Amino acid sequence: MIPAYLTELFKHQQYDSNNFFLIAGPCVVESEELVMEVGDTVSRICADLGIPYVFKASYRKANRTSASSFTGIGDDNGLSLIKKVGETYQLPTTSDIHAHDEAAMAAPFIDILQIPAFLCRQTDLLMAAAETGKVVNVKKGQFLSGQSMKFAVDKIKLAGNQQIMLTERGTTFGYQDLVVDYRNIPWMQEHGCPVIMDCTHSLQQPNQTSGVTGGNPQLIGTIAKAAIAAGADGLFIETHPNPSVAKSDGANMLKLDLLKPLLEQLVKLRKAV
């Protein structure tokens, strides 16, 4: 079920209330042309399939392997473009924040504040996000179990916010790989929150000696189908018209023209489940 605080965000969209919801967009705001193209394309696909849709893009990438990696076009520019996509296509929007003082800065521009996995234990960040009154989506740390995410949920509730989502994004396996433990989906749902499967970051191969994170995008469909079968409430998929030239996470993003056929399969699977 989609909770009331999300149905309010989806009020401008026509969708099947029994469907999963989708969070999708490019990894980072590279340009106005990119975010508008992705927002337009994905919103049309989701409208056709009855999928409630949240546009996602990072206004800044703070967690990069190399100090020379692209981080964004500036906070104000990035946030303004995310807001423009939301207003143009009447979509809720989300982006990640990295420090407690970013919460109040980003909140006027976006509807859902996303907490990166590496920062899911940062008490001041969680509580600052909660205090904005926005929906807070916390990505499960690659080093944590689903059960232990209870403490992140408790911190947000302690700050007076009940609007919480949790995202599974894989667990560290060795030094340069991740695996998905699908038990975490029902385990995190026990905390009373909708649970999202991050189908792209869970396929990352981090810490490459080249300084650029690798990935296995050919398995995005596998991760997504298994998540729907396991009862995930939503899916998170980063997508780009041409991942090979993307300025961040190109190695694990889904090519934009592959999104519709995948979503068509997932909608059928959801109905079967």
mmCIF file of N, CA and C in Angstrom, residues 178-267:
data_model
loop_
_atom_site.group_PDB
_atom_site.id
_atom_site.type_symbol
_atom_site.label_atom_id
_atom_site.label_comp_id
_atom_site.label_asym_id
_atom_site.label_seq_id
_atom_site.Cartn_x
_atom_site.Cartn_y
_atom_site.Cartn_z
ATOM 1 N N LEU A 178 28.784 -5.930 -4.376
ATOM 2 C CA LEU A 178 27.630 -5.889 -3.500
ATOM 3 C C LEU A 178 26.734 -7.081 -3.818
ATOM 4 N N VAL A 179 25.995 -7.535 -2.826
ATOM 5 C CA VAL A 179 24.959 -8.543 -3.055
ATOM 6 C C VAL A 179 23.671 -8.042 -2.415
ATOM 7 N N VAL A 180 22.526 -8.509 -2.923
ATOM 8 C CA VAL A 180 21.232 -8.119 -2.374
ATOM 9 C C VAL A 180 20.667 -9.275 -1.558
ATOM 10 N N ASP A 181 20.343 -8.980 -0.310
ATOM 11 C CA ASP A 181 19.672 -9.936 0.567
ATOM 12 C C ASP A 181 18.196 -9.534 0.608
ATOM 13 N N TYR A 182 17.365 -10.264 -0.114
ATOM 14 C CA TYR A 182 15.960 -9.882 -0.243
ATOM 15 C C TYR A 182 15.172 -10.061 1.045
ATOM 16 N N ARG A 183 15.760 -10.691 2.053
ATOM 17 C CA ARG A 183 15.107 -10.748 3.358
ATOM 18 C C ARG A 183 14.946 -9.349 3.941
ATOM 19 N N ASN A 184 15.815 -8.417 3.519
ATOM 20 C CA ASN A 184 15.754 -7.067 4.063
ATOM 21 C C ASN A 184 14.472 -6.338 3.684
ATOM 22 N N ILE A 185 13.811 -6.736 2.599
ATOM 23 C CA ILE A 185 12.567 -6.061 2.213
ATOM 24 C C ILE A 185 11.489 -6.290 3.265
ATOM 25 N N PRO A 186 11.113 -7.538 3.584
ATOM 26 C CA PRO A 186 10.108 -7.692 4.648
ATOM 27 C C PRO A 186 10.620 -7.270 6.020
ATOM 28 N N TRP A 187 11.902 -7.449 6.281
ATOM 29 C CA TRP A 187 12.430 -7.026 7.579
ATOM 30 C C TRP A 187 12.263 -5.513 7.776
ATOM 31 N N MET A 188 12.552 -4.731 6.742
ATOM 32 C CA MET A 188 12.417 -3.280 6.887
ATOM 33 C C MET A 188 10.954 -2.853 6.862
ATOM 34 N N GLN A 189 10.095 -3.594 6.177
ATOM 35 C CA GLN A 189 8.670 -3.282 6.217
ATOM 36 C C GLN A 189 8.100 -3.451 7.623
ATOM 37 N N GLU A 190 8.730 -4.288 8.428
ATOM 38 C CA GLU A 190 8.289 -4.464 9.819
ATOM 39 C C GLU A 190 8.448 -3.191 10.643
ATOM 40 N N HIS A 191 9.252 -2.241 10.148
ATOM 41 C CA HIS A 191 9.418 -0.963 10.842
ATOM 42 C C HIS A 191 8.273 0.000 10.529
ATOM 43 N N GLY A 192 7.303 -0.444 9.724
ATOM 44 C CA GLY A 192 6.148 0.387 9.410
ATOM 45 C C GLY A 192 6.375 1.384 8.305
ATOM 46 N N CYS A 193 7.370 1.123 7.449
ATOM 47 C CA CYS A 193 7.708 2.042 6.371
ATOM 48 C C CYS A 193 7.613 1.338 5.017
ATOM 49 N N PRO A 194 7.223 2.062 3.966
ATOM 50 C CA PRO A 194 7.357 1.477 2.634
ATOM 51 C C PRO A 194 8.827 1.240 2.317
ATOM 52 N N VAL A 195 9.092 0.164 1.594
ATOM 53 C CA VAL A 195 10.475 -0.212 1.282
ATOM 54 C C VAL A 195 10.687 -0.207 -0.229
ATOM 55 N N ILE A 196 11.782 0.392 -0.624
ATOM 56 C CA ILE A 196 12.138 0.581 -2.029
ATOM 57 C C ILE A 196 13.376 -0.244 -2.335
ATOM 58 N N MET A 197 13.421 -0.827 -3.518
ATOM 59 C CA MET A 197 14.622 -1.525 -3.963
ATOM 60 C C MET A 197 15.388 -0.640 -4.932
ATOM 61 N N ASP A 198 16.620 -0.324 -4.585
ATOM 62 C CA ASP A 198 17.492 0.427 -5.488
ATOM 63 C C ASP A 198 18.122 -0.569 -6.458
ATOM 64 N N CYS A 199 17.606 -0.582 -7.669
ATOM 65 C CA CYS A 199 17.983 -1.600 -8.651
ATOM 66 C C CYS A 199 19.278 -1.279 -9.390
ATOM 67 N N THR A 200 19.790 -0.079 -9.223
ATOM 68 C CA THR A 200 21.006 0.295 -9.949
ATOM 69 C C THR A 200 22.228 0.383 -9.038
ATOM 70 N N HIS A 201 22.116 1.060 -7.895
ATOM 71 C CA HIS A 201 23.271 1.143 -7.002
ATOM 72 C C HIS A 201 23.630 -0.217 -6.399
ATOM 73 N N SER A 202 22.644 -1.106 -6.298
ATOM 74 C CA SER A 202 22.930 -2.435 -5.762
ATOM 75 C C SER A 202 23.788 -3.261 -6.710
ATOM 76 N N LEU A 203 23.966 -2.762 -7.936
ATOM 77 C CA LEU A 203 24.799 -3.453 -8.930
ATOM 78 C C LEU A 203 26.144 -2.762 -9.139
ATOM 79 N N GLN A 204 26.453 -1.824 -8.278
ATOM 80 C CA GLN A 204 27.751 -1.162 -8.373
ATOM 81 C C GLN A 204 28.887 -2.127 -8.035
ATOM 82 N N GLN A 205 30.051 -1.832 -8.588
ATOM 83 C CA GLN A 205 31.297 -2.482 -8.187
ATOM 84 C C GLN A 205 32.244 -1.370 -7.744
ATOM 85 N N PRO A 206 32.161 -0.996 -6.469
ATOM 86 C CA PRO A 206 32.904 0.172 -5.986
ATOM 87 C C PRO A 206 34.381 -0.115 -5.776
ATOM 88 N N ASN A 207 35.105 0.958 -5.494
ATOM 89 C CA ASN A 207 36.514 0.878 -5.075
ATOM 90 C C ASN A 207 37.432 0.294 -6.139
ATOM 91 N N GLN A 208 37.107 0.541 -7.402
ATOM 92 C CA GLN A 208 37.981 0.085 -8.470
ATOM 93 C C GLN A 208 39.294 0.876 -8.451
ATOM 94 N N THR A 209 40.380 0.222 -8.795
ATOM 95 C CA THR A 209 41.678 0.894 -8.775
ATOM 96 C C THR A 209 41.787 1.977 -9.834
ATOM 97 N N SER A 210 40.893 1.968 -10.816
ATOM 98 C CA SER A 210 40.882 3.017 -11.843
ATOM 99 C C SER A 210 40.364 4.332 -11.295
ATOM 100 N N GLY A 211 39.694 4.302 -10.123
ATOM 101 C CA GLY A 211 39.091 5.499 -9.561
ATOM 102 C C GLY A 211 37.678 5.736 -10.059
ATOM 103 N N VAL A 212 37.151 4.835 -10.889
ATOM 104 C CA VAL A 212 35.790 4.953 -11.416
ATOM 105 C C VAL A 212 35.010 3.706 -11.019
ATOM 106 N N THR A 213 33.864 3.893 -10.381
ATOM 107 C CA THR A 213 33.037 2.765 -9.942
ATOM 108 C C THR A 213 32.512 1.979 -11.133
ATOM 109 N N GLY A 214 32.587 0.651 -11.049
ATOM 110 C CA GLY A 214 32.059 -0.209 -12.098
ATOM 111 C C GLY A 214 30.627 -0.625 -11.784
ATOM 112 N N GLY A 215 30.082 -1.525 -12.633
ATOM 113 C CA GLY A 215 28.724 -1.972 -12.399
ATOM 114 C C GLY A 215 28.298 -3.083 -13.333
ATOM 115 N N ASN A 216 27.103 -3.615 -13.076
ATOM 116 C CA ASN A 216 26.540 -4.702 -13.883
ATOM 117 C C ASN A 216 25.111 -4.346 -14.315
ATOM 118 N N PRO A 217 24.946 -3.350 -15.186
ATOM 119 C CA PRO A 217 23.598 -2.903 -15.539
ATOM 120 C C PRO A 217 22.758 -3.966 -16.241
ATOM 121 N N GLN A 218 23.398 -4.986 -16.808
ATOM 122 C CA GLN A 218 22.639 -6.050 -17.476
ATOM 123 C C GLN A 218 21.787 -6.837 -16.485
ATOM 124 N N LEU A 219 22.018 -6.656 -15.193
ATOM 125 C CA LEU A 219 21.263 -7.373 -14.168
ATOM 126 C C LEU A 219 20.178 -6.520 -13.509
ATOM 127 N N ILE A 220 19.974 -5.296 -14.004
ATOM 128 C CA ILE A 220 18.951 -4.428 -13.404
ATOM 129 C C ILE A 220 17.591 -5.106 -13.416
ATOM 130 N N GLY A 221 17.233 -5.721 -14.540
ATOM 131 C CA GLY A 221 15.949 -6.401 -14.634
ATOM 132 C C GLY A 221 15.822 -7.533 -13.633
ATOM 133 N N THR A 222 16.895 -8.259 -13.416
ATOM 134 C CA THR A 222 16.893 -9.366 -12.455
ATOM 135 C C THR A 222 16.631 -8.851 -11.038
ATOM 136 N N ILE A 223 17.344 -7.804 -10.654
ATOM 137 C CA ILE A 223 17.168 -7.220 -9.326
ATOM 138 C C ILE A 223 15.738 -6.710 -9.149
ATOM 139 N N ALA A 224 15.223 -6.022 -10.178
ATOM 140 C CA ALA A 224 13.887 -5.426 -10.089
ATOM 141 C C ALA A 224 12.800 -6.491 -10.000
ATOM 142 N N LYS A 225 12.897 -7.532 -10.816
ATOM 143 C CA LYS A 225 11.874 -8.582 -10.805
ATOM 144 C C LYS A 225 11.867 -9.313 -9.466
ATOM 145 N N ALA A 226 13.037 -9.596 -8.953
ATOM 146 C CA ALA A 226 13.106 -10.288 -7.661
ATOM 147 C C ALA A 226 12.531 -9.408 -6.546
ATOM 148 N N ALA A 227 12.760 -8.104 -6.640
ATOM 149 C CA ALA A 227 12.240 -7.190 -5.619
ATOM 150 C C ALA A 227 10.721 -7.134 -5.639
ATOM 151 N N ILE A 228 10.145 -7.075 -6.831
ATOM 152 C CA ILE A 228 8.685 -7.077 -6.936
ATOM 153 C C ILE A 228 8.126 -8.391 -6.384
ATOM 154 N N ALA A 229 8.760 -9.500 -6.728
ATOM 155 C CA ALA A 229 8.315 -10.796 -6.220
ATOM 156 C C ALA A 229 8.410 -10.869 -4.698
ATOM 157 N N ALA A 230 9.402 -10.167 -4.131
ATOM 158 C CA ALA A 230 9.596 -10.172 -2.676
ATOM 159 C C ALA A 230 8.693 -9.182 -1.958
ATOM 160 N N GLY A 231 7.924 -8.390 -2.724
ATOM 161 C CA GLY A 231 6.953 -7.494 -2.101
ATOM 162 C C GLY A 231 7.401 -6.071 -1.903
ATOM 163 N N ALA A 232 8.428 -5.616 -2.621
ATOM 164 C CA ALA A 232 8.874 -4.224 -2.497
ATOM 165 C C ALA A 232 7.735 -3.272 -2.852
ATOM 166 N N ASP A 233 7.665 -2.175 -2.135
ATOM 167 C CA ASP A 233 6.628 -1.161 -2.380
ATOM 168 C C ASP A 233 6.998 -0.249 -3.539
ATOM 169 N N GLY A 234 8.285 -0.039 -3.734
ATOM 170 C CA GLY A 234 8.740 0.860 -4.786
ATOM 171 C C GLY A 234 10.063 0.412 -5.354
ATOM 172 N N LEU A 235 10.410 0.976 -6.500
ATOM 173 C CA LEU A 235 11.690 0.702 -7.145
ATOM 174 C C LEU A 235 12.418 2.019 -7.397
ATOM 175 N N PHE A 236 13.727 1.965 -7.305
ATOM 176 C CA PHE A 236 14.610 3.103 -7.577
ATOM 177 C C PHE A 236 15.500 2.690 -8.736
ATOM 178 N N ILE A 237 15.434 3.445 -9.834
ATOM 179 C CA ILE A 237 16.228 3.106 -11.016
ATOM 180 C C ILE A 237 16.842 4.383 -11.580
ATOM 181 N N GLU A 238 18.148 4.471 -11.600
ATOM 182 C CA GLU A 238 18.780 5.604 -12.269
ATOM 183 C C GLU A 238 18.872 5.308 -13.764
ATOM 184 N N THR A 239 18.536 6.311 -14.568
ATOM 185 C CA THR A 239 18.467 6.120 -16.011
ATOM 186 C C THR A 239 19.003 7.345 -16.729
ATOM 187 N N HIS A 240 19.538 7.113 -17.917
ATOM 188 C CA HIS A 240 20.222 8.177 -18.677
ATOM 189 C C HIS A 240 20.098 7.836 -20.156
ATOM 190 N N PRO A 241 19.903 8.819 -21.025
ATOM 191 C CA PRO A 241 19.807 8.526 -22.464
ATOM 192 C C PRO A 241 21.044 7.825 -23.018
ATOM 193 N N ASN A 242 22.199 8.144 -22.460
ATOM 194 C CA ASN A 242 23.449 7.547 -22.939
ATOM 195 C C ASN A 242 24.398 7.363 -21.757
ATOM 196 N N PRO A 243 24.242 6.264 -20.994
ATOM 197 C CA PRO A 243 25.064 6.072 -19.795
ATOM 198 C C PRO A 243 26.567 6.114 -20.052
ATOM 199 N N SER A 244 26.987 5.793 -21.256
ATOM 200 C CA SER A 244 28.433 5.755 -21.542
ATOM 201 C C SER A 244 29.084 7.135 -21.436
ATOM 202 N N VAL A 245 28.285 8.204 -21.526
ATOM 203 C CA VAL A 245 28.852 9.552 -21.402
ATOM 204 C C VAL A 245 28.371 10.255 -20.138
ATOM 205 N N ALA A 246 27.647 9.548 -19.283
ATOM 206 C CA ALA A 246 27.153 10.140 -18.041
ATOM 207 C C ALA A 246 28.326 10.573 -17.164
ATOM 208 N N LYS A 247 28.123 11.642 -16.411
ATOM 209 C CA LYS A 247 29.204 12.186 -15.596
ATOM 210 C C LYS A 247 29.305 11.545 -14.218
ATOM 211 N N SER A 248 28.364 10.663 -13.908
ATOM 212 C CA SER A 248 28.417 9.937 -12.635
ATOM 213 C C SER A 248 27.616 8.650 -12.758
ATOM 214 N N ASP A 249 28.172 7.563 -12.285
ATOM 215 C CA ASP A 249 27.487 6.258 -12.208
ATOM 216 C C ASP A 249 27.010 5.725 -13.549
ATOM 217 N N GLY A 250 27.673 6.089 -14.625
ATOM 218 C CA GLY A 250 27.282 5.573 -15.931
ATOM 219 C C GLY A 250 27.381 4.064 -16.022
ATOM 220 N N ALA A 251 28.275 3.472 -15.241
ATOM 221 C CA ALA A 251 28.516 2.028 -15.331
ATOM 222 C C ALA A 251 27.371 1.194 -14.793
ATOM 223 N N ASN A 252 26.440 1.796 -14.035
ATOM 224 C CA ASN A 252 25.347 0.993 -13.494
ATOM 225 C C ASN A 252 23.971 1.611 -13.746
ATOM 226 N N MET A 253 23.876 2.609 -14.642
ATOM 227 C CA MET A 253 22.569 3.174 -14.975
ATOM 228 C C MET A 253 21.918 2.413 -16.129
ATOM 229 N N LEU A 254 20.586 2.478 -16.169
ATOM 230 C CA LEU A 254 19.818 1.854 -17.241
ATOM 231 C C LEU A 254 19.678 2.837 -18.390
ATOM 232 N N LYS A 255 19.923 2.364 -19.602
ATOM 233 C CA LYS A 255 19.720 3.215 -20.774
ATOM 234 C C LYS A 255 18.239 3.573 -20.861
ATOM 235 N N LEU A 256 17.958 4.825 -21.108
ATOM 236 C CA LEU A 256 16.601 5.335 -21.021
ATOM 237 C C LEU A 256 15.626 4.578 -21.920
ATOM 238 N N ASP A 257 16.060 4.192 -23.115
ATOM 239 C CA ASP A 257 15.125 3.515 -24.022
ATOM 240 C C ASP A 257 14.842 2.066 -23.617
ATOM 241 N N LEU A 258 15.525 1.574 -22.582
ATOM 242 C CA LEU A 258 15.242 0.231 -22.060
ATOM 243 C C LEU A 258 14.270 0.244 -20.884
ATOM 244 N N LEU A 259 13.927 1.441 -20.422
ATOM 245 C CA LEU A 259 13.098 1.530 -19.224
ATOM 246 C C LEU A 259 11.668 1.048 -19.470
ATOM 247 N N LYS A 260 11.050 1.468 -20.558
ATOM 248 C CA LYS A 260 9.644 1.114 -20.775
ATOM 249 C C LYS A 260 9.423 -0.393 -20.864
ATOM 250 N N PRO A 261 10.188 -1.127 -21.688
ATOM 251 C CA PRO A 261 9.935 -2.577 -21.726
ATOM 252 C C PRO A 261 10.153 -3.261 -20.382
ATOM 253 N N LEU A 262 11.112 -2.782 -19.586
ATOM 254 C CA LEU A 262 11.311 -3.361 -18.262
ATOM 255 C C LEU A 262 10.109 -3.083 -17.368
ATOM 256 N N LEU A 263 9.620 -1.855 -17.355
ATOM 257 C CA LEU A 263 8.475 -1.514 -16.516
ATOM 258 C C LEU A 263 7.228 -2.277 -16.943
ATOM 259 N N GLU A 264 7.066 -2.504 -18.224
ATOM 260 C CA GLU A 264 5.926 -3.295 -18.695
ATOM 261 C C GLU A 264 5.960 -4.706 -18.094
ATOM 262 N N GLN A 265 7.127 -5.299 -18.063
ATOM 263 C CA GLN A 265 7.273 -6.629 -17.459
ATOM 264 C C GLN A 265 6.979 -6.582 -15.962
ATOM 265 N N LEU A 266 7.452 -5.547 -15.305
ATOM 266 C CA LEU A 266 7.303 -5.446 -13.853
ATOM 267 C C LEU A 266 5.855 -5.229 -13.454
ATOM 268 N N VAL A 267 5.107 -4.466 -14.244
ATOM 269 C CA VAL A 267 3.692 -4.262 -13.958
ATOM 270 C C VAL A 267 2.939 -5.590 -14.061
#
